[in-house]
Short mmCIF file of C-alpha atoms in Angstrom, two decimals:
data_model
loop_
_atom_site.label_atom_id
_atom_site.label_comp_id
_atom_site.label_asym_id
_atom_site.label_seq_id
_atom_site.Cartn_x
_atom_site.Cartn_y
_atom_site.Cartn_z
CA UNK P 1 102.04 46.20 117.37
CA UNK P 2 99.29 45.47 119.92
CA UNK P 3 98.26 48.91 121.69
CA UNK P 4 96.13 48.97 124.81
CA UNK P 5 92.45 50.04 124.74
CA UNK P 6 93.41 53.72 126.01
CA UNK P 7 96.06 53.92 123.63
CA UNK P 8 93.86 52.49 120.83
CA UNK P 9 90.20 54.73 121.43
CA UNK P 10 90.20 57.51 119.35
CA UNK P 11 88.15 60.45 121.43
CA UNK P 12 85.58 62.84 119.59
CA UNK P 13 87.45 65.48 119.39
CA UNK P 14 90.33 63.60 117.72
CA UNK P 15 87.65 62.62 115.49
CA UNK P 16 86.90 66.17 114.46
CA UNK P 17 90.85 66.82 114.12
CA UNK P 18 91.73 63.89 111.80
CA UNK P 19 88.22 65.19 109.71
CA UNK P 20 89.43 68.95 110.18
CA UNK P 21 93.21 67.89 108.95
CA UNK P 22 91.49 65.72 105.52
CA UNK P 23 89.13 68.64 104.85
CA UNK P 24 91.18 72.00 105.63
CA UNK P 25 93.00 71.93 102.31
CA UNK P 26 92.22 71.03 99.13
CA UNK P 27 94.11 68.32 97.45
CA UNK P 28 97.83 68.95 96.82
CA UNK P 29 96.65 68.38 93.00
CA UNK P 30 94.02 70.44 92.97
CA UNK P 31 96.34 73.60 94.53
CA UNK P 32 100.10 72.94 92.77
CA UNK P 33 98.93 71.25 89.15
CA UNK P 34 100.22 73.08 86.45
CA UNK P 35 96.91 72.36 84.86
CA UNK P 36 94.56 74.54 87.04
CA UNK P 37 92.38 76.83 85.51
CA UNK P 38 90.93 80.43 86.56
CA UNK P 39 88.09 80.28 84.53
CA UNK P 40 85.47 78.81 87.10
CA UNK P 41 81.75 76.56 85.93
CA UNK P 42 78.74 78.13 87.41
CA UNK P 43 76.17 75.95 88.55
CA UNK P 44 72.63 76.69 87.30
CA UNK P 45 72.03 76.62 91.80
CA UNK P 46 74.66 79.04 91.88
CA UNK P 47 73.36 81.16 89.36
CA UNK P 48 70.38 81.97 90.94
CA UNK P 49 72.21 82.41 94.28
CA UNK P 50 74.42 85.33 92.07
CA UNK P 51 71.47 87.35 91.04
CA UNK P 52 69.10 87.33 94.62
CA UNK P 53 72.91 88.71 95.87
CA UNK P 54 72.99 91.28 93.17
CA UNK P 55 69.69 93.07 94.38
CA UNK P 56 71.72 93.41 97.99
CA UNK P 57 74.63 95.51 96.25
CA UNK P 58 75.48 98.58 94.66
CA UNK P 59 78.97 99.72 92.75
CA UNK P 60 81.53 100.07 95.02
CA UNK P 61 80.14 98.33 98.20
CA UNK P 62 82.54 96.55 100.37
CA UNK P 63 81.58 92.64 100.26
CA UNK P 64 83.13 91.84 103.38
CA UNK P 65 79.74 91.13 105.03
CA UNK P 66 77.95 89.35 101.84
CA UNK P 67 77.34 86.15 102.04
CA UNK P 68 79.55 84.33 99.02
CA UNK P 69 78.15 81.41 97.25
CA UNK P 70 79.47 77.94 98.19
CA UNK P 71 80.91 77.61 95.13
CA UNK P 72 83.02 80.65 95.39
CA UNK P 73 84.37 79.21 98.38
CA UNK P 74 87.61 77.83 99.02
CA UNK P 75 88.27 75.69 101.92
CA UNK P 76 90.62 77.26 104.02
CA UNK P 77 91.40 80.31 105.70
CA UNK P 78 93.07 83.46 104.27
CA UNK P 79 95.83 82.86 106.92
CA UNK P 80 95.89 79.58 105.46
CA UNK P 81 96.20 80.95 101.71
CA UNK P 82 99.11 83.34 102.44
CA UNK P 83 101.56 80.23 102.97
CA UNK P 84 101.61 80.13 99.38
CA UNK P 85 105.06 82.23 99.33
CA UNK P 86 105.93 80.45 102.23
CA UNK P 87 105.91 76.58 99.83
CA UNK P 88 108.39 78.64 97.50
CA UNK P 89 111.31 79.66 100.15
CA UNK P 90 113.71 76.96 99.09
CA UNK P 91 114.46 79.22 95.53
CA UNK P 92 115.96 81.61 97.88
CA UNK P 93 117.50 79.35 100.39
CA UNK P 94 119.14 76.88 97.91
CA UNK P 95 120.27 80.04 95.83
CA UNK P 96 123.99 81.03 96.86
CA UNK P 97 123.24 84.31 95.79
CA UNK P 98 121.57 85.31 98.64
CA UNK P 99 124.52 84.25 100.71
CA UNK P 100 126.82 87.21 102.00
CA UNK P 101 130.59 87.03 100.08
CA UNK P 102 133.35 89.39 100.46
CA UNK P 103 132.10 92.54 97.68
CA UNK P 104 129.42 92.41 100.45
CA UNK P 105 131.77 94.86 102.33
CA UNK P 106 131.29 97.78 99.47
CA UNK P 107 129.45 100.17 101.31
CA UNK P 108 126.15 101.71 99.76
CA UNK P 109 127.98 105.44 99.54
CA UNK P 110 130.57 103.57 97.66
CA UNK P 111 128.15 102.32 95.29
CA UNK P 112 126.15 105.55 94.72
CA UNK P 113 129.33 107.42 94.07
CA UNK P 114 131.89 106.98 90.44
CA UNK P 115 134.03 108.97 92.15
CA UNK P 116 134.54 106.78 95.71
CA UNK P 117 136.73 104.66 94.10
CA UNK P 118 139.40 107.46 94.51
CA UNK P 119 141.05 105.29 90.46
CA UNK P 120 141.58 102.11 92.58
CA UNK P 121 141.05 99.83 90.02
CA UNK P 122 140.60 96.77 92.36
CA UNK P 123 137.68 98.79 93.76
CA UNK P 124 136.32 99.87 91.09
CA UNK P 125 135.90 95.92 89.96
CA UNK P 126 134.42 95.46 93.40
CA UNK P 127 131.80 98.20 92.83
CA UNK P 128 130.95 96.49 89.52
CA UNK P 129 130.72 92.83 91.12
CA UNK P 130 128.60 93.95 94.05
CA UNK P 131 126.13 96.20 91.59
CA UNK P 132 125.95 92.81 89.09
CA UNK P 133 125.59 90.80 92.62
CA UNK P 134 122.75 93.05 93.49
CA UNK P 135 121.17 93.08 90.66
CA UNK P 136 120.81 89.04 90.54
CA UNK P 137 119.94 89.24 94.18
CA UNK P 138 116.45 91.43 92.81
CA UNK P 139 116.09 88.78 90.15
CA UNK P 140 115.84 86.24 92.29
CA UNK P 141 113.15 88.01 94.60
CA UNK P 142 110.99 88.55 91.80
CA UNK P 143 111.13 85.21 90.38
CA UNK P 144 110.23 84.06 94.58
CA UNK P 145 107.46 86.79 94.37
CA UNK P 146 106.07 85.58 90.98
CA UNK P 147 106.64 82.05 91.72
CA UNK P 148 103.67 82.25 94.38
CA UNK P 149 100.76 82.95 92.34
CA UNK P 150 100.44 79.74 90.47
CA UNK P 151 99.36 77.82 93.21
CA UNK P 152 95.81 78.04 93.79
CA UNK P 153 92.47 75.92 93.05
CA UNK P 154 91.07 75.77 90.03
CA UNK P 155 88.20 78.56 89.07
CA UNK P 156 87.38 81.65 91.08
CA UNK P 157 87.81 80.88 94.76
CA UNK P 158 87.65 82.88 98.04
CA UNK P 159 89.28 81.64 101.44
CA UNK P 160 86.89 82.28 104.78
CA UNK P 161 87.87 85.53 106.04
CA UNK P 162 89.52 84.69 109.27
CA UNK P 163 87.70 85.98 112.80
CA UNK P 164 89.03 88.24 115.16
CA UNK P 165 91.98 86.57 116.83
CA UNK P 166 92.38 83.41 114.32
CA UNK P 167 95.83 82.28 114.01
CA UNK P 168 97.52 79.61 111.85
CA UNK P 169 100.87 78.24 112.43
CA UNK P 170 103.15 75.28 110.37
CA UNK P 171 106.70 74.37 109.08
CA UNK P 172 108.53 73.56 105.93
CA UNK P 173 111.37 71.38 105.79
CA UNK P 174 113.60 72.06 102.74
CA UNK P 175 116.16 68.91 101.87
CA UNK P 176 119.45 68.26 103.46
CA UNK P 177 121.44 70.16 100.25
CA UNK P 178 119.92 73.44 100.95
CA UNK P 179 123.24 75.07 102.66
CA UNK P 180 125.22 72.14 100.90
CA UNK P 181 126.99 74.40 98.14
CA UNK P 182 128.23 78.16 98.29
CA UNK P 183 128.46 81.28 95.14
CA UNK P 184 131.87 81.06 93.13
CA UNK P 185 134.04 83.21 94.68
CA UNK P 186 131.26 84.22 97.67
CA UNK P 187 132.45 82.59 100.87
CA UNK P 188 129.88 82.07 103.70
CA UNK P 189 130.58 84.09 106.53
CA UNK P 190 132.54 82.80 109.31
CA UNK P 191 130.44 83.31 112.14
CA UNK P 192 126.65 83.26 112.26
CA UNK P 193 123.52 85.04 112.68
CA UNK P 194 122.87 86.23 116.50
CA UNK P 195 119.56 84.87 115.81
CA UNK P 196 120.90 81.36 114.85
CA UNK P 197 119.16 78.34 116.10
CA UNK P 198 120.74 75.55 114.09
CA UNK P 199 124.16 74.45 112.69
CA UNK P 200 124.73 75.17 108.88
CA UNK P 201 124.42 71.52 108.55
CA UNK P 202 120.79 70.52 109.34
CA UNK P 203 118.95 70.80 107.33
CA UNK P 204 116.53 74.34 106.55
CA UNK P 205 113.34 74.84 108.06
CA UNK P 206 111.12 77.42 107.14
CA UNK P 207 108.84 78.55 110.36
CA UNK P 208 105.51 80.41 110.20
CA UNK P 209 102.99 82.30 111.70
CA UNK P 210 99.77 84.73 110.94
CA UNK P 211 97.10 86.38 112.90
CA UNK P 212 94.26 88.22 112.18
CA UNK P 213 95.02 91.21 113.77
CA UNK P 214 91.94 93.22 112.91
CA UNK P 215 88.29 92.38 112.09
CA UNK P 216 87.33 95.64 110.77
CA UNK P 217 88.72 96.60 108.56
CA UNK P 218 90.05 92.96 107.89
CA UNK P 219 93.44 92.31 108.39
CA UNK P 220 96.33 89.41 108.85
CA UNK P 221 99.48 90.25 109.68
CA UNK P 222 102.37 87.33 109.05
CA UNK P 223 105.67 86.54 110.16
CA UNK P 224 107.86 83.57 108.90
CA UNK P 225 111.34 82.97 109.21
CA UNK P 226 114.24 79.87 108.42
CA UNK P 227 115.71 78.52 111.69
CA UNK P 228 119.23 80.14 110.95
CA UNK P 229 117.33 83.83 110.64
CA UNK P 230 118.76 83.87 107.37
CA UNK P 231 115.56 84.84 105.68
CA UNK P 232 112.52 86.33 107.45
CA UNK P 233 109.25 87.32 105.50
CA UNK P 234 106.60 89.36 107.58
CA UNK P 235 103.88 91.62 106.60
CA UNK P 236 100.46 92.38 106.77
CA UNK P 237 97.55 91.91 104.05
CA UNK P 238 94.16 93.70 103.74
CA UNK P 239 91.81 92.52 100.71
CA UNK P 240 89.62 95.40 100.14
CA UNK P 241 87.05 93.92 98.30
CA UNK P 242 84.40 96.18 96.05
CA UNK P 243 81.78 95.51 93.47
CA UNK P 244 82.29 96.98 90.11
CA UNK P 245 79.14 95.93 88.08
CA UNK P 246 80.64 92.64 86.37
CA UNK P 247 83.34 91.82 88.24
CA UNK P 248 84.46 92.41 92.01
CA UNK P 249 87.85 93.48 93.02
CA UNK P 250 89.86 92.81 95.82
CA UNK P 251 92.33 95.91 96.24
CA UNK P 252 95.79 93.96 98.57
CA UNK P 253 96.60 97.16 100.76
CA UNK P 254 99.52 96.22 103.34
CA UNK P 255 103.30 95.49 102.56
CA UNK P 256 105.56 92.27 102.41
CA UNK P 257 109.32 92.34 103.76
CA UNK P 258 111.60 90.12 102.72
CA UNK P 259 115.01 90.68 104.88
CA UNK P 260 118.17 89.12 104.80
CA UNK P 261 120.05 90.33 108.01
CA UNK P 262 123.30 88.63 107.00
CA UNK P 263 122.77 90.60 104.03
CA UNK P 264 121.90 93.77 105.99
CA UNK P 265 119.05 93.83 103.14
CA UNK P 266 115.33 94.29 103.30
CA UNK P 267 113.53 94.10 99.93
CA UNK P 268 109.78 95.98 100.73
CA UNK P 269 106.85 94.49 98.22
CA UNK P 270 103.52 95.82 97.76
CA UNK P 271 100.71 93.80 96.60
CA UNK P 272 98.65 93.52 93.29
CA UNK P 273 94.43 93.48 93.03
CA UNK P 274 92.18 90.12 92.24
CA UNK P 275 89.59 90.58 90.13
CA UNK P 276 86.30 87.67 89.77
CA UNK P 277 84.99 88.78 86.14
CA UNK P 278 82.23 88.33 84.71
CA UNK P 279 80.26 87.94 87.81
CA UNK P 280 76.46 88.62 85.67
CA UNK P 281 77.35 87.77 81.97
CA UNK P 282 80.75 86.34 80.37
CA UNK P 283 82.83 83.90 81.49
CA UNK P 284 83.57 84.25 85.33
CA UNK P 285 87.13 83.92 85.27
CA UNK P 286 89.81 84.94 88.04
CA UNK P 287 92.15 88.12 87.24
CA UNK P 288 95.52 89.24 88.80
CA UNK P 289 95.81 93.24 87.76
CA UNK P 290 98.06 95.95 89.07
CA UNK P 291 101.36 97.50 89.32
CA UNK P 292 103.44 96.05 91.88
CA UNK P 293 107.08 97.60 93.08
CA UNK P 294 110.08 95.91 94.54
CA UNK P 295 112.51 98.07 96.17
CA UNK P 296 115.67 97.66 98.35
CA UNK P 297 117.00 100.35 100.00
CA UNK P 298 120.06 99.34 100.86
CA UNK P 299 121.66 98.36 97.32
CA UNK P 300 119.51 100.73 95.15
CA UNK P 301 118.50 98.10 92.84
CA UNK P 302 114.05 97.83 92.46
CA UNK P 303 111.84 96.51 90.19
CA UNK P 304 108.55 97.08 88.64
CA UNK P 305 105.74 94.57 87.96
CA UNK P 306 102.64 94.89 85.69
CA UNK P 307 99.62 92.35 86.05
CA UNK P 308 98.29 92.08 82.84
CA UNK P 309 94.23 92.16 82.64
CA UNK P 310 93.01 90.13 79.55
CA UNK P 311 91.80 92.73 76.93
CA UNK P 312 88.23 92.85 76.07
CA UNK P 313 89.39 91.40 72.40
CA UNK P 314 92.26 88.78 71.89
CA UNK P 315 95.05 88.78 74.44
CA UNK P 316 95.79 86.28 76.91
CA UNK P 317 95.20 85.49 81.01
CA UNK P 318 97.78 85.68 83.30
CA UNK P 319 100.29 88.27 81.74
CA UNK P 320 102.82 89.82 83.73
CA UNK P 321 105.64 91.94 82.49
CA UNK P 322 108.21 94.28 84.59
CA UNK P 323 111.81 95.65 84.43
CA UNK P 324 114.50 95.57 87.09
CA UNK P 325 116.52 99.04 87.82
CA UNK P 326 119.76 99.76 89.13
CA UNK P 327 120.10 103.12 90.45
CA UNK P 328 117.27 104.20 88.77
CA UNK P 329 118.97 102.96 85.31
CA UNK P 330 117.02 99.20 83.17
CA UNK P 331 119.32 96.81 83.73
CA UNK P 332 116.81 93.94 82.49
CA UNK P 333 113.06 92.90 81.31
CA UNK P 334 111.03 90.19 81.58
CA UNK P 335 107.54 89.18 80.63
CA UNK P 336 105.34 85.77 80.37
CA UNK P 337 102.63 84.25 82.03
CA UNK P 338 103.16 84.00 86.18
CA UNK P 339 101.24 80.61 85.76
CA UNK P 340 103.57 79.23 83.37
CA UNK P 341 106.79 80.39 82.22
CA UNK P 342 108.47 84.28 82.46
CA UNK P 343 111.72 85.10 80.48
CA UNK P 344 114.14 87.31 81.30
CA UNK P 345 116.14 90.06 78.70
CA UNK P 346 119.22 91.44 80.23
CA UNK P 347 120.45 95.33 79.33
CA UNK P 348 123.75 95.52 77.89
CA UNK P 349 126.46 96.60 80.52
CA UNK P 350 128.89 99.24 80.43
CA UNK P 351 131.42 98.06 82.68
CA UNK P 352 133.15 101.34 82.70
CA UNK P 353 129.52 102.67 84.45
CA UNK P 354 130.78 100.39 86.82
CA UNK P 355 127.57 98.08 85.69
CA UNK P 356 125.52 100.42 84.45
CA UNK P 357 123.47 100.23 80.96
CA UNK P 358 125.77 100.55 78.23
CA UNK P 359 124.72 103.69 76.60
CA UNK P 360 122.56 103.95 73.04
CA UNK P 361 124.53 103.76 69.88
CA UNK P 362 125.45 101.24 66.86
CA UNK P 363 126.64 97.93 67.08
CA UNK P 364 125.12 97.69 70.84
CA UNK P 365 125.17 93.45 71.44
CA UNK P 366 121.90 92.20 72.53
CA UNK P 367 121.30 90.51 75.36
CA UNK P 368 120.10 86.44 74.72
CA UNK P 369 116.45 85.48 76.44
CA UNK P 370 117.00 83.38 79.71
CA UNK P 371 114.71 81.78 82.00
CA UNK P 372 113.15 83.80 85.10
CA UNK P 373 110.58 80.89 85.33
CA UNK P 374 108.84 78.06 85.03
CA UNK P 375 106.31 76.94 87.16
CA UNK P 376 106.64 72.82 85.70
CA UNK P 377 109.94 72.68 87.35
CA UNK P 378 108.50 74.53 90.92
CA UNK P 379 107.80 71.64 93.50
CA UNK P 380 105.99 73.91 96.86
CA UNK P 381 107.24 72.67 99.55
CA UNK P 382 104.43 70.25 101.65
CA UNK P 383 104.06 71.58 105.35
CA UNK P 384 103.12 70.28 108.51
CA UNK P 385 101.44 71.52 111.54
CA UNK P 386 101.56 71.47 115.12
CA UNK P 387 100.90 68.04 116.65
CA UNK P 388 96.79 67.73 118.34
CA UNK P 389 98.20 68.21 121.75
CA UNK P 390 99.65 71.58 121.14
CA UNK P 391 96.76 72.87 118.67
CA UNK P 392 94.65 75.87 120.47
CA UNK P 393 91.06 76.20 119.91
CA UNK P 394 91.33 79.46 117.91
CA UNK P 395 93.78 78.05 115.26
CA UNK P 396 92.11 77.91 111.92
CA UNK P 397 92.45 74.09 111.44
CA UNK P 398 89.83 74.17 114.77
CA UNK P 399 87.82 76.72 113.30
CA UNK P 400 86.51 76.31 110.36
CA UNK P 401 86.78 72.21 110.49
CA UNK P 402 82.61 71.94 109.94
CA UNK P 403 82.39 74.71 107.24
CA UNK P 404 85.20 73.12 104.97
CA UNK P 405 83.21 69.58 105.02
CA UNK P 406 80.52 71.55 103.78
CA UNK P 407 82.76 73.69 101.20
CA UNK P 408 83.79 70.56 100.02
CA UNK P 409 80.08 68.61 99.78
CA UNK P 410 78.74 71.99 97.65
CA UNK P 411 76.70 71.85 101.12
CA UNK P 412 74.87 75.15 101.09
CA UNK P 413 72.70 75.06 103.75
CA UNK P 414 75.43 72.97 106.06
CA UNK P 415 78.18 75.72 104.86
CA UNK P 416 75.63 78.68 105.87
CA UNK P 417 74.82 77.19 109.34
CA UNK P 418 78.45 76.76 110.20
CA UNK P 419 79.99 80.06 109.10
CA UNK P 420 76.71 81.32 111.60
CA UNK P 421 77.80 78.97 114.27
CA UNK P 422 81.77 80.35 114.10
CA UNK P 423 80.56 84.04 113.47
CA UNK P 424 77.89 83.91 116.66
CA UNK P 425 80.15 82.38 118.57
CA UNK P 426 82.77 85.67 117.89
CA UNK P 427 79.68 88.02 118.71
CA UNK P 428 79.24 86.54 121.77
CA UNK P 429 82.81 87.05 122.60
CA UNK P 430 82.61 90.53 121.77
CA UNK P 431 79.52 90.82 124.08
CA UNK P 432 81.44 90.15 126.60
CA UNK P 433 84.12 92.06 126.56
CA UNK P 434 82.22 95.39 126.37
CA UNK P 435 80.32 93.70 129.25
CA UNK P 436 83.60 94.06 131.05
CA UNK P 437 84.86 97.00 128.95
CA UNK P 438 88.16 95.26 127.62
CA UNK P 439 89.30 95.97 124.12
CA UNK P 440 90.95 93.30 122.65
CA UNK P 441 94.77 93.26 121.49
CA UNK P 442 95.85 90.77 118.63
CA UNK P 443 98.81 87.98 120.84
CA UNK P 444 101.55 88.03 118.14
CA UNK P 445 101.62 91.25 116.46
CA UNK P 446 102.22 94.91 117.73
CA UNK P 447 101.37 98.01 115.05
CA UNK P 448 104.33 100.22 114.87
CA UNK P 449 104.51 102.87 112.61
CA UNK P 450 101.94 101.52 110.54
CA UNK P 451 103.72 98.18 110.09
CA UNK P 452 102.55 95.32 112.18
CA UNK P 453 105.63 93.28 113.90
CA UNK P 454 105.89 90.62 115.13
CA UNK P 455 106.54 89.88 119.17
CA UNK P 456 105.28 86.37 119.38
CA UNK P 457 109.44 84.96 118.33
CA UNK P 458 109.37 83.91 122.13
CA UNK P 459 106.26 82.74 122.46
CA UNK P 460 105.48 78.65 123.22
CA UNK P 461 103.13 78.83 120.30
CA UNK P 462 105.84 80.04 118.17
CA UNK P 463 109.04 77.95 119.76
CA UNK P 464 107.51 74.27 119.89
CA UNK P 465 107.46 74.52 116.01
CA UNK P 466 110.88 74.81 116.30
CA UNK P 467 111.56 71.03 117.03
CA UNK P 468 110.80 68.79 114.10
CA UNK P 469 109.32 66.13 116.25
CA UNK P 470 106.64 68.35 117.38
CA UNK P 471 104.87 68.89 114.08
CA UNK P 472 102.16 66.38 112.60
CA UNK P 473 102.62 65.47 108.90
CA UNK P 474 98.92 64.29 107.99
CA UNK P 475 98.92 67.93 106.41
CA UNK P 476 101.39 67.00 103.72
#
């Protein structure tokens, strides 16, 4: 194919794209191998970087504004890093689970009450289906919610805190079986979503966009939803970071929703804390810690997670344990590593509890192990972005293009100059606008009872990922 010498000059800033798009993310290798580590090399550069920063801080000073070591870096933005969950969809929307079928139409009153069932013994099996239903429905959300944290680089790595008004946007595209196959005995609905966009038959896409909402304190909000508004995901995320001596900790306020309107269910997540250890002496290894909750309203059915810190002697990284409730009652366990594999121990049921525990006494059957998780069988999902013509200058592949080269040459003095250049370039923004006494409001997101939602579902930034054609693949 012969192209003509407009179609075949390649202009600067197509030049800076095709560099931004190579140097954005890390390696697919580097971010999904089952093989990365958390424990992270120091350089003997680095280390002298580490102690000229500890004579800046004190115990429990925010490190938003501290400069963090090259090395510590990792090159993308947060509102990059939070489509980790988003790679994982496809366990939920290839899992007929999550698909309405008829028990669906058990009301919650019904399922909170023994005596609703007025002795019909039809619903009375009903009640018990739906309750067992529900209760694989919260197993499944865990093992989405777990199934995120494996993928990240290898040692202890940051992403750039986003500036004021930094968005990113991109789609997944799941295979053509997703909505192939449907729960035994769970028929899919006959008529759709208000909200749907596509036939059953094309195949699922997965569509998403965060903002950074706030600059201080920090925060992104996100929203991300499949094209048949099946599954939406939105939420917002503030890493309060402190120092604590040896390590630094980076405290997740803000909430995750994962709805299912078909379902008429919305299962509300909070976040865990990420520790860097060993900051001064040690090894400097990467830590997930914290007690995380699942809970969904609607069915009565939560879950509680534990992030396991390594004790101080023996023990392992990377523990996490929990138990899944039903109406306040264990209806299962599980515990493993969330980088590896998690198994799952079931409670015996008492079907005449209508699938409740079966209560405490000789000869009680125990449940056999099964498998929540393992991450060698996950394969995230590769995603794409917006083609160059629709890309704005404030997404965060356009950003932070000149700071990720750097990132990724261990360039210290290139990285500092070009986290100055983005930063000055925000102050000056802000100069302005108290020159002409506007405050500014995020595009996307509105706070609402302390929630940030999302009003950007109309929006051409949001809509032209809607068409496949429209998206650029050099990403995957």
């Amino acid at each position: 194919m012969i192209l003509s010498p407009e179609e075949s000059s390649i202009s600067t800033n197509q030049k800076l794209l095709n560099n931004a798009i190579e140097t954005t993310l890390p390696p697919e290798s580097e971010l999904f191998g089952g093989n990365a580590t958390n424990v992270e090399e120091i350089q003997p550069d680095t280390k002298n970087i580490i102690f000229e920063l500890m004579k800046q801080v004190r115990i429990g000073m925010d490190l938003t504004k501290v400069m963090i070591p090259v090395d510590f870096l990792e090159p993308q933005s947060l509102l990059e890093r939070i489509t980790v969950y988003a790679r994982m969809i496809y366990l939920l929307v290839e899992d007929e689970t999550m698909r309405p079928c008829p028990q669906d139409d058990v009301q919650f009153a019904e399922l909170s009450s023994n005596e609703a069932t007025g002795g019909d013994a039809s619903k009375e099996e009903d009640i018990r289906k739906l309750r067992e239903l529900n209760v694989q429905r919260m197993i499944r959300v865990v093992r989405w919610y777990l199934s995120g944290w494996h993928i990240r680089p290898p040692g202890v790595k940051k992403p750039y805190n986003p500036i004021l008004g930094e968005f990113h946007r991109c789609r997944f595209d799941m295979s053509p079986s997703s909505n192939s196959s449907q729960s035994e005995g769970c028929a899919t609905s006959e008529t759709q979503s208000s909200s749907t966009r596509n036939s059953s038959n094309t195949p699922p896409s997965f569509l998403f966009l965060a903002e950074q909402v706030s600059h201080h304190p920090p925060i992104s909000a996100f929203y991300a939803e499949t094209l048949n508004g099946d599954i939406i995901a939105e939420g917002w995320y503030y890493p309060k970071s402190k120092f604590l001596g040896n390590s630094a900790a980076s405290e997740i306020q803000g909430e995750l929703r994962l709805r299912f309107p078909r379902l008429n269910q919305t299962y509300v997540i909070s976040w865990p804390t990420v520790y860097a250890r060993g900051i001064i002496f040690g090894r400097l290894v990467m830590e997930i810690g914290g007690e995380c909750t699942i809970t969904c309203p609607q069915n009565g059915v939560s879950a509680d997670i534990s992030f396991k810190n390594k004790p101080f002697i023996g023990g392992e990284y990377n523990c996490v344990s929990g138990k899944v409730y039903c109406d306040k009652k264990k209806v299962a366990t599980f515990k493993g590593r969330w980088d590896s594999n998690i198994t799952l121990m079931r409670v015996p049921v008492d079907k005449k509890s209508h699938g409740g525990p079966r209560k405490k006494g000789k000869g009680k059957p125990k449940s056999p192990p099964e498998i929540l998780m393992n991450c060698a069988t996950f394969a995230p999902l590769k995603k794409t972005i917006p083609r160059e013509e629709f890309l704005m200058d404030n997404e965060s592949i356009k950003v932070w293009p000149e700071l990720s080269k750097a990132v990724k040459e261990r360039n210290l003095k290139e990285a500092q100059d070009a986290k100055y250049n983005v930063e000055e370039a925000q102050r000056e923004k802000l100069r302005e606008r108290e020159k002409l006494g506007k405050a500014w409001q995020p595009k996307y997101f509105s706070k609402e009872d302390g929630f940030w939602t999302f009003i950007g579902k109309d929006s051409a930034e949001f809509l032209v990922m809607t068409e496949k054609e429209n998206m650029d693949e050099k990403m995957m």
